[in-house]
Short mmCIF file of C-alpha atoms in Angstrom, two decimals:
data_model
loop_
_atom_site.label_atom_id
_atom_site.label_comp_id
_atom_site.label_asym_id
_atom_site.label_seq_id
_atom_site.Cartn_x
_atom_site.Cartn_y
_atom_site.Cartn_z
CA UNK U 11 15.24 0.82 -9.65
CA UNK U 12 12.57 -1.55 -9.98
CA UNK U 13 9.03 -0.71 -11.17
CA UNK U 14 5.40 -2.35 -11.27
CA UNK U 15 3.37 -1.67 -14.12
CA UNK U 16 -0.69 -2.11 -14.26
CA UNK U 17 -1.73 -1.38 -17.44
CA UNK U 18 -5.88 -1.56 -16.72
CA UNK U 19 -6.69 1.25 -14.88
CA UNK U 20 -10.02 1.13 -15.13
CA UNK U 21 -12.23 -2.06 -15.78
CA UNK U 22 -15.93 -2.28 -15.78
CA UNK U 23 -17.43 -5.36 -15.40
CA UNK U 24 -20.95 -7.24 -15.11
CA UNK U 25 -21.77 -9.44 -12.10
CA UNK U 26 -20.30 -12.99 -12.62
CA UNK U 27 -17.88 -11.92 -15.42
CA UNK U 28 -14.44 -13.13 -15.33
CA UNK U 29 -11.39 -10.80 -13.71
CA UNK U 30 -8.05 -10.54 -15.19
CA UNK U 31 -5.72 -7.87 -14.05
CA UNK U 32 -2.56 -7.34 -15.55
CA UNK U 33 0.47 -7.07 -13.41
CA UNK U 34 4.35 -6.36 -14.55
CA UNK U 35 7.56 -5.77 -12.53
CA UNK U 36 11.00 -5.08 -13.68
CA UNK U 37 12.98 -6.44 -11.12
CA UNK U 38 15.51 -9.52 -12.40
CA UNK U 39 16.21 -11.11 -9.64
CA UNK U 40 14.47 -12.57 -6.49
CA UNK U 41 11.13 -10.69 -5.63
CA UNK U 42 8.25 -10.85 -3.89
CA UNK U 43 4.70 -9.85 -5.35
CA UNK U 44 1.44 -9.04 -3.40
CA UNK U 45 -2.19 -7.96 -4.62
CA UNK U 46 -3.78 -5.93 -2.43
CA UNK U 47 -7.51 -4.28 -2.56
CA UNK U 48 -8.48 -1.38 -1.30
CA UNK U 49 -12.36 -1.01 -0.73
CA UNK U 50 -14.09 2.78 -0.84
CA UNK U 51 -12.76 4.62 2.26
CA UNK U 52 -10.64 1.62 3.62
CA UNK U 53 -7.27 1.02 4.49
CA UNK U 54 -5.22 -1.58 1.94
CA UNK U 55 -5.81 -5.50 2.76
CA UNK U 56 -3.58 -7.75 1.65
CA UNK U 57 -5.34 -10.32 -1.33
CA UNK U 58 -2.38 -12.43 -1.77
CA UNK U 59 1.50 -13.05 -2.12
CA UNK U 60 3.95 -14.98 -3.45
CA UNK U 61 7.37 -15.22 -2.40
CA UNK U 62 7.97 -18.70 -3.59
CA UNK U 63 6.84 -22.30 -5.09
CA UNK U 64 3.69 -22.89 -6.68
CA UNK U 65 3.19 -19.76 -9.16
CA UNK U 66 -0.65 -20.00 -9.24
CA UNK U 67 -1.39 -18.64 -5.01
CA UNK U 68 -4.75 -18.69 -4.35
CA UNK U 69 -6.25 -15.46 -1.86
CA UNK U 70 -8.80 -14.55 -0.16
CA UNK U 71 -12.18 -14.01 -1.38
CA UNK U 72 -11.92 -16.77 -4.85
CA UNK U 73 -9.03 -14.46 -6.20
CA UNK U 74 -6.13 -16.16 -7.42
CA UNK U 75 -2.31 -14.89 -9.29
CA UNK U 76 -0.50 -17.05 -11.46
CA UNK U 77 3.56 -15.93 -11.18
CA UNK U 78 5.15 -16.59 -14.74
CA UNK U 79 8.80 -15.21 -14.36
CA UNK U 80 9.81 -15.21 -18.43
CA UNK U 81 7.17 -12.32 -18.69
CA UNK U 82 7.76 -11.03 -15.21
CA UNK U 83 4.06 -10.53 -14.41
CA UNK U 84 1.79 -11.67 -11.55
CA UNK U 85 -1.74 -11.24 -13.25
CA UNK U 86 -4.89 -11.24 -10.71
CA UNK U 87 -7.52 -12.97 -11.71
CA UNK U 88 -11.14 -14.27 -10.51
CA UNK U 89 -13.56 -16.36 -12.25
CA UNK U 90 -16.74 -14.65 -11.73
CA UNK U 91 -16.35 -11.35 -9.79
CA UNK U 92 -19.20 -9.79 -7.36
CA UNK U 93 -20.94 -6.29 -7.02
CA UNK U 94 -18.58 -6.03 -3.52
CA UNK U 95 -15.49 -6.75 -5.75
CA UNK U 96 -15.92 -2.87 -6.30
CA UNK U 97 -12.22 -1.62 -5.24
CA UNK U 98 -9.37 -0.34 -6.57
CA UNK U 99 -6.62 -3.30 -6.80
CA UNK U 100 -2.97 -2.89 -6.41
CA UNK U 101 0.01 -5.12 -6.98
CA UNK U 102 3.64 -4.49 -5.61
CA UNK U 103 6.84 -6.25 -5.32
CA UNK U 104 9.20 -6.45 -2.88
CA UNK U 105 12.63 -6.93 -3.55
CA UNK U 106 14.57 -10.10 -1.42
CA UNK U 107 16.08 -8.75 1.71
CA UNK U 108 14.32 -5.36 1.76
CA UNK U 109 11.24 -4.40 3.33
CA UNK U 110 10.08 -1.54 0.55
CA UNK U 111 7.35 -2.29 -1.55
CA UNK U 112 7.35 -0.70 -4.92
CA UNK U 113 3.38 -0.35 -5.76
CA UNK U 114 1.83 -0.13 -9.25
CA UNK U 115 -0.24 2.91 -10.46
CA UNK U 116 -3.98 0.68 -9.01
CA UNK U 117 -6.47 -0.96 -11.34
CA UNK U 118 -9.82 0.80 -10.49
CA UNK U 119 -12.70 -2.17 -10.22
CA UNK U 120 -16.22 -1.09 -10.97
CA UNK U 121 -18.54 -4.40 -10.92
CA UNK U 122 -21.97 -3.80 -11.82
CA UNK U 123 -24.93 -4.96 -10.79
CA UNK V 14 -9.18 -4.70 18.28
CA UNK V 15 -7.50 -2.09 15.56
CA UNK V 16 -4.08 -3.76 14.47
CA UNK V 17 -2.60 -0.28 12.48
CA UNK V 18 -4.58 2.73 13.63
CA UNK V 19 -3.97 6.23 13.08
CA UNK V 20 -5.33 9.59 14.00
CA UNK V 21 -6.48 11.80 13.12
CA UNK V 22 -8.43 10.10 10.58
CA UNK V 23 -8.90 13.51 8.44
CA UNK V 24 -7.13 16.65 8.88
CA UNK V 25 -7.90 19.76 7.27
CA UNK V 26 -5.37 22.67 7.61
CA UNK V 27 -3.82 26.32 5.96
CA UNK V 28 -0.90 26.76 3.63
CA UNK V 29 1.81 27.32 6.57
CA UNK V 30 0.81 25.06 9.30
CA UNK V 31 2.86 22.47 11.15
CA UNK V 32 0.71 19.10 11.64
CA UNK V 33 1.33 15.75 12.72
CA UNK V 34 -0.04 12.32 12.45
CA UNK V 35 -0.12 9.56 14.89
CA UNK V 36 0.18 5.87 14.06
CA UNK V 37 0.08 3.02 16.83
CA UNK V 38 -0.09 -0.66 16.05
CA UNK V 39 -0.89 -3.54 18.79
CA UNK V 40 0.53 -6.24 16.58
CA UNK V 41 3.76 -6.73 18.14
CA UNK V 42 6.36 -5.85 14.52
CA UNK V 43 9.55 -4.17 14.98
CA UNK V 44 9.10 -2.26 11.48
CA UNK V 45 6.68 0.76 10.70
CA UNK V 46 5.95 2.50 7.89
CA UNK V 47 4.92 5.76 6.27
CA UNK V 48 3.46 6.07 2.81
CA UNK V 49 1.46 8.63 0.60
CA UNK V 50 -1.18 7.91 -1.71
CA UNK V 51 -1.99 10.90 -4.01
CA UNK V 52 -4.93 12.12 -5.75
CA UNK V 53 -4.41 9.78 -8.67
CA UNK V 54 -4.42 6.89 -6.14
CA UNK V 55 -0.59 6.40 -6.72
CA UNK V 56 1.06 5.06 -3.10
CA UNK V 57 5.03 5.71 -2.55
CA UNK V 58 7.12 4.73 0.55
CA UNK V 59 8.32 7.74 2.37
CA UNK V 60 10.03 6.37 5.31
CA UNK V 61 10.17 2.98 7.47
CA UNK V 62 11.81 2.18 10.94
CA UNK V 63 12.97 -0.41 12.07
CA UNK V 64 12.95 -0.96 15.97
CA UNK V 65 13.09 3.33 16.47
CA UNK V 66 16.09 3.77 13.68
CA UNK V 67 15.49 4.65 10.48
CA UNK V 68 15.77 2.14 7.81
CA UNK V 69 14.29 3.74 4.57
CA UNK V 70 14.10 7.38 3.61
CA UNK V 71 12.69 8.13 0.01
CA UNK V 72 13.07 11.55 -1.40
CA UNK V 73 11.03 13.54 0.82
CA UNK V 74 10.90 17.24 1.64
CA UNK V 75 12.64 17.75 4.97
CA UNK V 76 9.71 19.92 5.81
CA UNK V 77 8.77 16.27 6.66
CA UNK V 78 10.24 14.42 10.05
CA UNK V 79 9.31 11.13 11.93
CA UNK V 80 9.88 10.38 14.56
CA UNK V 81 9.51 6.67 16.74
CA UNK V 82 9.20 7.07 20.21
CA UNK V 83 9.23 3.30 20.53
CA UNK V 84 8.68 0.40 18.00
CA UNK V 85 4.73 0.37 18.71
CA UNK V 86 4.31 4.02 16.75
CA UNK V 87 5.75 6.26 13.83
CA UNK V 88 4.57 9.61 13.80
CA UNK V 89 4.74 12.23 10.72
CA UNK V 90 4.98 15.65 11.62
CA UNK V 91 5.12 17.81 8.52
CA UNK V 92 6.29 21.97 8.71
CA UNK V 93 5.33 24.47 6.77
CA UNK V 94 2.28 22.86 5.10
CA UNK V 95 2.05 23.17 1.18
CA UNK V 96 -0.86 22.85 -1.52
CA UNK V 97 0.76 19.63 -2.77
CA UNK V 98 1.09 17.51 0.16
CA UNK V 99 -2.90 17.16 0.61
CA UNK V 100 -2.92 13.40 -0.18
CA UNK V 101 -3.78 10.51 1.80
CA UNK V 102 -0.87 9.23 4.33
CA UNK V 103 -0.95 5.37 5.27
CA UNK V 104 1.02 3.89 8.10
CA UNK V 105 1.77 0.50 7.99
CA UNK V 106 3.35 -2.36 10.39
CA UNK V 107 5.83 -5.31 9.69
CA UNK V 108 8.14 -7.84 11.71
CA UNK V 109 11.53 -7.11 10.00
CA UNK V 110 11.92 -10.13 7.43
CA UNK V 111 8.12 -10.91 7.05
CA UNK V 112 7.61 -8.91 4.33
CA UNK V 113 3.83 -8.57 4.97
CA UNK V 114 2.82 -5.55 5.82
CA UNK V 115 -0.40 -4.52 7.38
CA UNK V 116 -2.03 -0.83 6.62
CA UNK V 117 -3.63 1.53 9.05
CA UNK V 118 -6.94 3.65 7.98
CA UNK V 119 -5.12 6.18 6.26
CA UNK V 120 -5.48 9.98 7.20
CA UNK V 121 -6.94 12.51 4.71
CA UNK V 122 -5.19 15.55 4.42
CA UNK V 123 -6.20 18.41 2.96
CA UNK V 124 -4.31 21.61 2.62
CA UNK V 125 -5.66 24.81 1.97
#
């Protein structure tokens, strides 16, 4: 069965510091990965995907994921991350021809101010 | 204009009850699903339908039943209500194929 691994699962960070979130899947063959964020008391919102092509997708909000299938991960990053980047992040993977998305254990985001 | 919305939006209830959730979405998919995120903020597909028939069924208590109506809502009734199913319950929408899948809200419950 496949699995997604986030091994940060909490990360503190200063205004304007750089984000990198580790994400790993075990799935060998064709997948598809998301980010998604969910903000205090909200429902999940999709960040970004990639299903195929370019491996570096670029999301909303100046977040970004760089695909590199030799160490099956799909690592979230951001260059210089806000006091509203406060959320807890998850990444999942979808395998091809399925619709169930296998979700990681979350990476809790605390920016401060 | 809610896309995925579900009520009620918390739900407090005894050890023993029978409850239900409602989920609705205006966005036109053929797919719905039903997921539970824990205390620990862990999420895990429970079920997902696929224009009214079921298409995925993880292992979940049978105490546990949706039920489609029609391909605009998924509802989760759940019997004979236990300590350890308080947890947060997501519904969620897709067009068969898409793979995107858009989340409600989320309903709270809490069993005690």
């Amino acid at each position: 069965a496949q699995s997604v691994s986030q091994h940060n699962h909490h990360v503190i960070l200063s205004e304007a510091a750089s984000l990198e979130l580790g994400c790993n899947y075990s799935y060998g063959g064709t997948v598809n990965l998301f980010w998604y964020v969910q903000y205090p008391g909200q429902h999940l919102q999709l960040l970004l995907k990639y299903f195929s092509g370019d491996p570096l997708v670029k999301g909303i909000k100046g977040f970004e994921a760089e695909f590199i299938k030799s160490k099956f991960s799909f690592n979230l990053r951001k260059p210089s991350v806000q006091w509203s980047d406060t959320a807890e992040y998850f990444c999942a993977s979808l395998t091809g021809g399925g619709n169930k998305l296998t979700f990681g254990t979350g990476t809790q985001l605390k920016v401060e101010l | 204009d809610t896309a995925v919305s579900q009520t009620p939006k918390y739900l407090v209830t005894q050890m023993g009850n029978d409850k239900s959730i409602k989920c609705e979405q205006n966005l036109g998919h053929d797919t719905m699903y039903w997921y539970k995120q824990d205390s620990k903020k862990f999420l895990k597909i429970m079920f997902s339908y696929n224009n009214k028939e079921l298409i995925i069924n993880e292992t979940v208590p049978n105490r546990f039943s949706p039920k489609s109506p029609d391909k605009a809502h998924l509802n989760l009734h759940i019997n004979s209500l236990e300590l350890g199913d308080s947890a947060v319950y997501f519904c969620a929408s897709s067009q068969y194929g898409d793979y995107e899948q858009y989340f409600g809200p989320g309903t709270r419950l809490t069993v005690t």
